[in-house]
Amino acid sequence: MTRPDAPPGAVRQGSLREWNLAVVLGRIAAADRPPSRAELAAGTGLTRATVSAVVEDLLAGRLVAEAEPTPRTGAGRPSRGLVLATDGPAGLGLEVNVDYLAACVVDLAGRVRHHTVHRADLRPLSPAEALARLADLAAHARADASRAGLTLAGAALAVPGLVDDAGLVRLAPNLGWRDVPVPALLGGKAPLTAHVDGIAPLVVDNEANLAALGELHAGPAGRPSFLHISGEVGIGAGIVLDGALFRGARGWSGEIGHIPIRPDGPPCRCGGRGCLETYTGQEAILAAAGLAGADLPADTATTRLAELAGAGDPAALRALAGAGTALGVAVAGVVNLLDLDTVVLGGGYAPLAPWLRPPVLTEISRRVLTAAWSPVVVRPAALGAAAAAVGGAGSVVRRILARPGGWLARPG
Amino acid sequence: MTRPDAPPGAVRQGSLREWNLAVVLGRIAAADRPPSRAELAAGTGLTRATVSAVVEDLLAGRLVAEAEPTPRTGAGRPSRGLVLATDGPAGLGLEVNVDYLAACVVDLAGRVRHHTVHRADLRPLSPAEALARLADLAAHARADASRAGLTLAGAALAVPGLVDDAGLVRLAPNLGWRDVPVPALLGGKAPLTAHVDGIAPLVVDNEANLAALGELHAGPAGRPSFLHISGEVGIGAGIVLDGALFRGARGWSGEIGHIPIRPDGPPCRCGGRGCLETYTGQEAILAAAGLAGADLPADTATTRLAELAGAGDPAALRALAGAGTALGVAVAGVVNLLDLDTVVLGGGYAPLAPWLRPPVLTEISRRVLTAAWSPVVVRPAALGAAAAAVGGAGSVVRRILARPGGWLARPG
DNA sequence: CGCTATTTGTTCAGTGGTTGAATTATTTGG
DNA sequence: CCAAATAATTCAACCACTGAACAAATAGCG
């Protein structure tokens, strides 16, 4: 059942050590309390001698550190717990969205060590201007990280749109961007991050994908499968299957907004009819709640809607119930198809979760065959607003954890 | 982008060789013409010395053989091409379905070396009786394989229903089975297959899953993503993502039949309303075509429907157009969500593909955002009726190819 | 026919990394 | 203060890969 796929590449001599570095580091990262070398040996099946040698490399490379000795536990020589270093490599997470910019730094242990959000309507700005502002935030984050002894090993930028492999933003409708070569505009002058073999200096990715990754790493260890729905102007989803983000054949998975709800429903700007977005998109919900004309920034309008619903406003409640039912119909189909056990309401849906959750659950229990056996969890996202930036930064450090060889081999 | 997941297990000394055995074997399996040791060395990055040593192990273990020397090619010592052995391990594939039993043997190279189909209405029989008959087919297949010099290394049984990890058939509605302990009933007396470390002697799996695996292995090499739809009485789907079958959080993925098409459509036996199955299930299509009362076996009825449609019968054509449109609506949602590039019409849909394909394509082009960029292929299944048995047998040999160590370490 | 160029496959000393057992280090308990 | 217990390190042995030299087998050419 595990890894039925053919091995991708050959294994050369040194790969052995590289692999075991990753194994031991992964165990340290996944442990709930600092493990000793002996426990690592027992857990991995390696000998204590090997674990000692591996750990020595990791200590020298500032990837792990020895924890403070614990008070006392039993007889024998006390163990020295190992923890992920908090003064080694870190990831830089960036986000451009319609009404804010964000930058954050996440260390190896997954802790957010720096976080700045710059609120502003980005739509009037050109991509170059917006990215120049973002570069300022990034420089500030970099300086802050440096003061804390952290080295930025890579960066990930979240964009609300379709991105290709080279970091070209094909289309970000709500920003009004089209074919924007982000890496050239952002990293133009000096490189943002230190060069680390195997880590891309800047990855540009869809906001929904990175937010889903953030949710993945914020949650418990394991290999969960869930759907993370980002309800913004458009509705995007990040799909995590067996603990890995699934990007699709061309990297464009997650277009849940255009799942048909009623084949002959209202026309959608995608050309189809009755797509989910026409029922549950931000504009549709606000219009149904009577907030259409207000022309507030998206963020404010959602907050307003939540306030109205909390106060019992009938139009707001009706709008949210209708949206939740449509969302539930779509989600039920997805859960039936993929057998997911968790659905996360993120982005603009997170603050509306108290009102969206019940109708979604109703549709799931009505339509999902296996819901009776084992229930489906529907919950708001654990990470807050700028989840995508945190998720992006986290994806950088996760890659270092998965392949520490590149970091250890660096000149510095 | 490759393997961002943490390494699952530690790497001990001997794993190195084991891994390289799999790498070299995988290259031999994927090559379009028998590769030489030198070509393998160049392709894998290993030294010729290492490849020679690895190949020696594979030859000794009857996993590969040296091909007949080719006429002539150029200067230098002639190379000795390597091919997968056709007298080594093989997989046994079995299938229980509503109106037939099947058994087949597939060798390492993926060739079907034995295939028996026993047509009979299985519904009147008890599970024990049906499985006793299947055991006869299996014994015959085993004897035939033995005569050909093949050793059965494992078996896979396809069942049209929900199966749990232990091989217990929770529910197979069309067979009328519930909580049937298949392994105990089938393998009761003597083991079907030789014991091979790392290969389960008998895997019981959903028919749609194994049929999708068959389609995966019958297709070109690579890591494709596609949806394989088995249209029988119920509609199941096998989901292949990045070249691997996706089973879902609990192993129950693929319930495409209960994707909502119209939230307020006709009631479905699942308890929901307007599920795909109520539009495109075999019963629904036959009823719409006016073949409902005939009470033919499912297989015959489908053939009849294809004949009528081929002769231009208006009711049949109308029924198929309607079914295809509903199917297309569901498929469009799936393709939007998962960014698949291929949809395979299998099972009972394969013979109906000429009529189902056009409306499905219409809905996709109308509703899938990225269809304009890069088209979605909709095609009938390459494997015929008993695709699931072949797929199951193939999954056994694929596992040997992926982890040859277990086979090589066997006592015999 | 014999020689050279060329490519394949094997042999062998060398090396990196793991193994297993012995050894050292550090604490608790009597 | 010593024995028991557990943690971590040291070291010779071993396994698998590396690199280079070597043997094998063929085509081309005079």
Tab-separated table of C-alpha atoms in Angstrom, chain A residues 1-5 7-12 16 19-20 22-23 44-46 162 170 223 225 227 239 241-242 246-256 258-264 270-273 329 333-334 336-341 366-367 369-370 373-375 399 402-403, chain B residues 1-5 7-12 16 19-20 22-23 44-46 162 170 223 225 227 239 241-242 246-256 258-264 270-273 329 333-334 336-341 366-367 369-370 373-375 399 402-403:
chain	number	residue	atom	x	y	z
A	1	MET	CA	0.000	0.000	0.000
A	2	THR	CA	2.959	2.301	0.511
A	3	ARG	CA	4.877	3.771	-2.382
A	4	PRO	CA	3.794	1.464	-5.151
A	5	ASP	CA	5.497	3.802	-7.607
A	7	PRO	CA	11.834	4.653	-7.647
A	8	PRO	CA	12.544	7.910	-9.411
A	9	GLY	CA	16.310	8.146	-9.305
A	10	ALA	CA	19.261	5.979	-8.555
A	11	VAL	CA	20.922	5.918	-5.181
A	12	ARG	CA	24.560	6.803	-5.145
A	16	LEU	CA	22.564	6.941	2.160
A	19	TRP	CA	18.555	10.000	3.405
A	20	ASN	CA	19.251	9.153	7.014
A	22	ALA	CA	16.293	13.408	6.574
A	23	VAL	CA	14.906	10.436	8.461
A	44	THR	CA	14.213	4.391	13.158
A	45	GLY	CA	15.845	0.996	13.372
A	46	LEU	CA	19.295	2.495	12.908
A	162	LEU	CA	-3.056	31.019	-11.847
A	170	ARG	CA	-0.861	34.036	-15.929
A	223	ARG	CA	-0.814	12.151	6.393
A	225	SER	CA	-6.473	14.276	3.391
A	227	LEU	CA	-10.019	20.127	1.244
A	239	ILE	CA	-6.394	19.762	-2.019
A	241	LEU	CA	-4.185	14.094	-0.210
A	242	ASP	CA	-2.226	11.723	2.004
A	246	PHE	CA	-2.133	17.793	-5.009
A	247	ARG	CA	-1.546	20.250	-7.813
A	248	GLY	CA	-3.147	18.461	-10.752
A	249	ALA	CA	-1.818	17.459	-14.128
A	250	ARG	CA	-0.877	21.045	-15.006
A	251	GLY	CA	-0.802	22.647	-11.602
A	252	TRP	CA	-4.276	24.112	-11.843
A	253	SER	CA	-6.247	21.952	-9.495
A	254	GLY	CA	-8.676	23.352	-6.980
A	255	GLU	CA	-11.073	25.237	-9.237
A	256	ILE	CA	-13.956	24.285	-7.046
A	258	HIS	CA	-16.898	26.148	-11.170
A	259	ILE	CA	-18.359	22.882	-10.042
A	260	PRO	CA	-21.892	22.852	-11.460
A	261	ILE	CA	-24.594	23.127	-8.804
A	262	ARG	CA	-27.558	23.498	-11.136
A	263	PRO	CA	-26.739	22.746	-14.768
A	264	ASP	CA	-29.229	25.366	-15.912
A	270	CYS	CA	-16.557	31.170	-16.873
A	271	GLY	CA	-19.096	30.507	-19.599
A	272	GLY	CA	-20.899	27.714	-17.806
A	273	ARG	CA	-24.197	27.927	-15.948
A	329	VAL	CA	-23.868	20.298	-2.340
A	333	GLY	CA	-19.734	15.641	-4.308
A	334	VAL	CA	-16.068	16.174	-3.589
A	336	ASN	CA	-17.985	11.304	-2.172
A	337	LEU	CA	-15.382	11.295	-4.886
A	338	LEU	CA	-12.233	11.627	-2.797
A	339	ASP	CA	-13.331	10.140	0.538
A	340	LEU	CA	-11.997	13.065	2.550
A	341	ASP	CA	-12.498	13.147	6.288
A	366	ARG	CA	-27.725	13.760	3.350
A	367	ARG	CA	-25.543	13.008	0.353
A	369	LEU	CA	-22.732	7.541	1.557
A	370	THR	CA	-20.089	6.863	4.134
A	373	TRP	CA	-19.980	5.163	9.109
A	374	SER	CA	-17.493	7.872	9.884
A	375	PRO	CA	-18.357	11.532	10.128
A	399	ARG	CA	11.606	21.305	2.189
A	402	ALA	CA	12.782	16.806	3.863
A	403	ARG	CA	16.193	17.273	2.194
B	1	MET	CA	8.352	19.597	-6.460
B	2	THR	CA	9.230	15.916	-6.191
B	3	ARG	CA	8.649	14.025	-3.002
B	4	PRO	CA	8.202	16.861	-0.546
B	5	ASP	CA	7.087	14.311	2.002
B	7	PRO	CA	11.066	9.895	4.314
B	8	PRO	CA	8.959	7.122	5.734
B	9	GLY	CA	11.514	4.700	7.061
B	10	ALA	CA	15.167	4.599	7.813
B	11	VAL	CA	17.709	3.311	5.379
B	12	ARG	CA	19.789	0.456	6.589
B	16	LEU	CA	20.981	0.700	-0.852
B	19	TRP	CA	16.761	0.405	-3.897
B	20	ASN	CA	19.100	0.133	-6.841
B	22	ALA	CA	14.305	-1.489	-8.038
B	23	VAL	CA	15.790	1.408	-9.986
B	44	THR	CA	20.645	5.907	-13.890
B	45	GLY	CA	23.931	7.631	-13.105
B	46	LEU	CA	25.315	4.479	-11.512
B	162	LEU	CA	-16.868	-1.549	-0.512
B	170	ARG	CA	-18.639	-4.624	3.754
B	223	ARG	CA	2.816	9.503	-14.048
B	225	SER	CA	-3.613	11.573	-13.712
B	227	LEU	CA	-10.413	9.311	-13.818
B	239	ILE	CA	-8.858	7.908	-9.407
B	241	LEU	CA	-3.219	10.846	-9.514
B	242	ASP	CA	0.407	11.281	-10.509
B	246	PHE	CA	-5.776	7.358	-4.803
B	247	ARG	CA	-7.877	5.450	-2.328
B	248	GLY	CA	-9.085	8.175	-0.020
B	249	ALA	CA	-8.826	8.638	3.699
B	250	ARG	CA	-10.574	5.343	4.404
B	251	GLY	CA	-10.188	3.578	1.094
B	252	TRP	CA	-13.632	4.490	-0.166
B	253	SER	CA	-12.860	7.074	-2.790
B	254	GLY	CA	-14.481	7.056	-6.199
B	255	GLU	CA	-18.145	7.248	-5.279
B	256	ILE	CA	-18.817	9.424	-8.274
B	258	HIS	CA	-23.577	10.222	-5.865
B	259	ILE	CA	-22.257	13.545	-7.038
B	260	PRO	CA	-25.293	15.822	-7.075
B	261	ILE	CA	-26.383	16.836	-10.566
B	262	ARG	CA	-29.591	18.609	-9.613
B	263	PRO	CA	-29.943	19.181	-5.865
B	264	ASP	CA	-33.700	18.734	-6.124
B	270	CYS	CA	-28.492	6.779	-1.156
B	271	GLY	CA	-30.926	9.161	0.453
B	272	GLY	CA	-29.894	12.217	-1.513
B	273	ARG	CA	-31.636	13.724	-4.491
B	329	VAL	CA	-21.732	17.815	-15.845
B	333	GLY	CA	-16.773	19.373	-11.864
B	334	VAL	CA	-14.207	16.678	-11.194
B	336	ASN	CA	-12.146	21.505	-12.591
B	337	LEU	CA	-11.327	20.332	-9.120
B	338	LEU	CA	-8.481	17.929	-9.877
B	339	ASP	CA	-7.113	19.328	-13.159
B	340	LEU	CA	-7.140	15.954	-14.865
B	341	ASP	CA	-6.134	15.656	-18.476
B	366	ARG	CA	-18.441	24.562	-21.669
B	367	ARG	CA	-17.599	24.272	-18.002
B	369	LEU	CA	-11.909	26.795	-17.313
B	370	THR	CA	-8.629	25.438	-18.581
B	373	TRP	CA	-5.671	26.063	-22.859
B	374	SER	CA	-5.202	22.336	-22.987
B	375	PRO	CA	-7.884	19.901	-24.010
B	399	ARG	CA	4.649	-4.413	-6.651
B	402	ALA	CA	8.773	-1.738	-7.242
B	403	ARG	CA	10.301	-3.849	-4.467
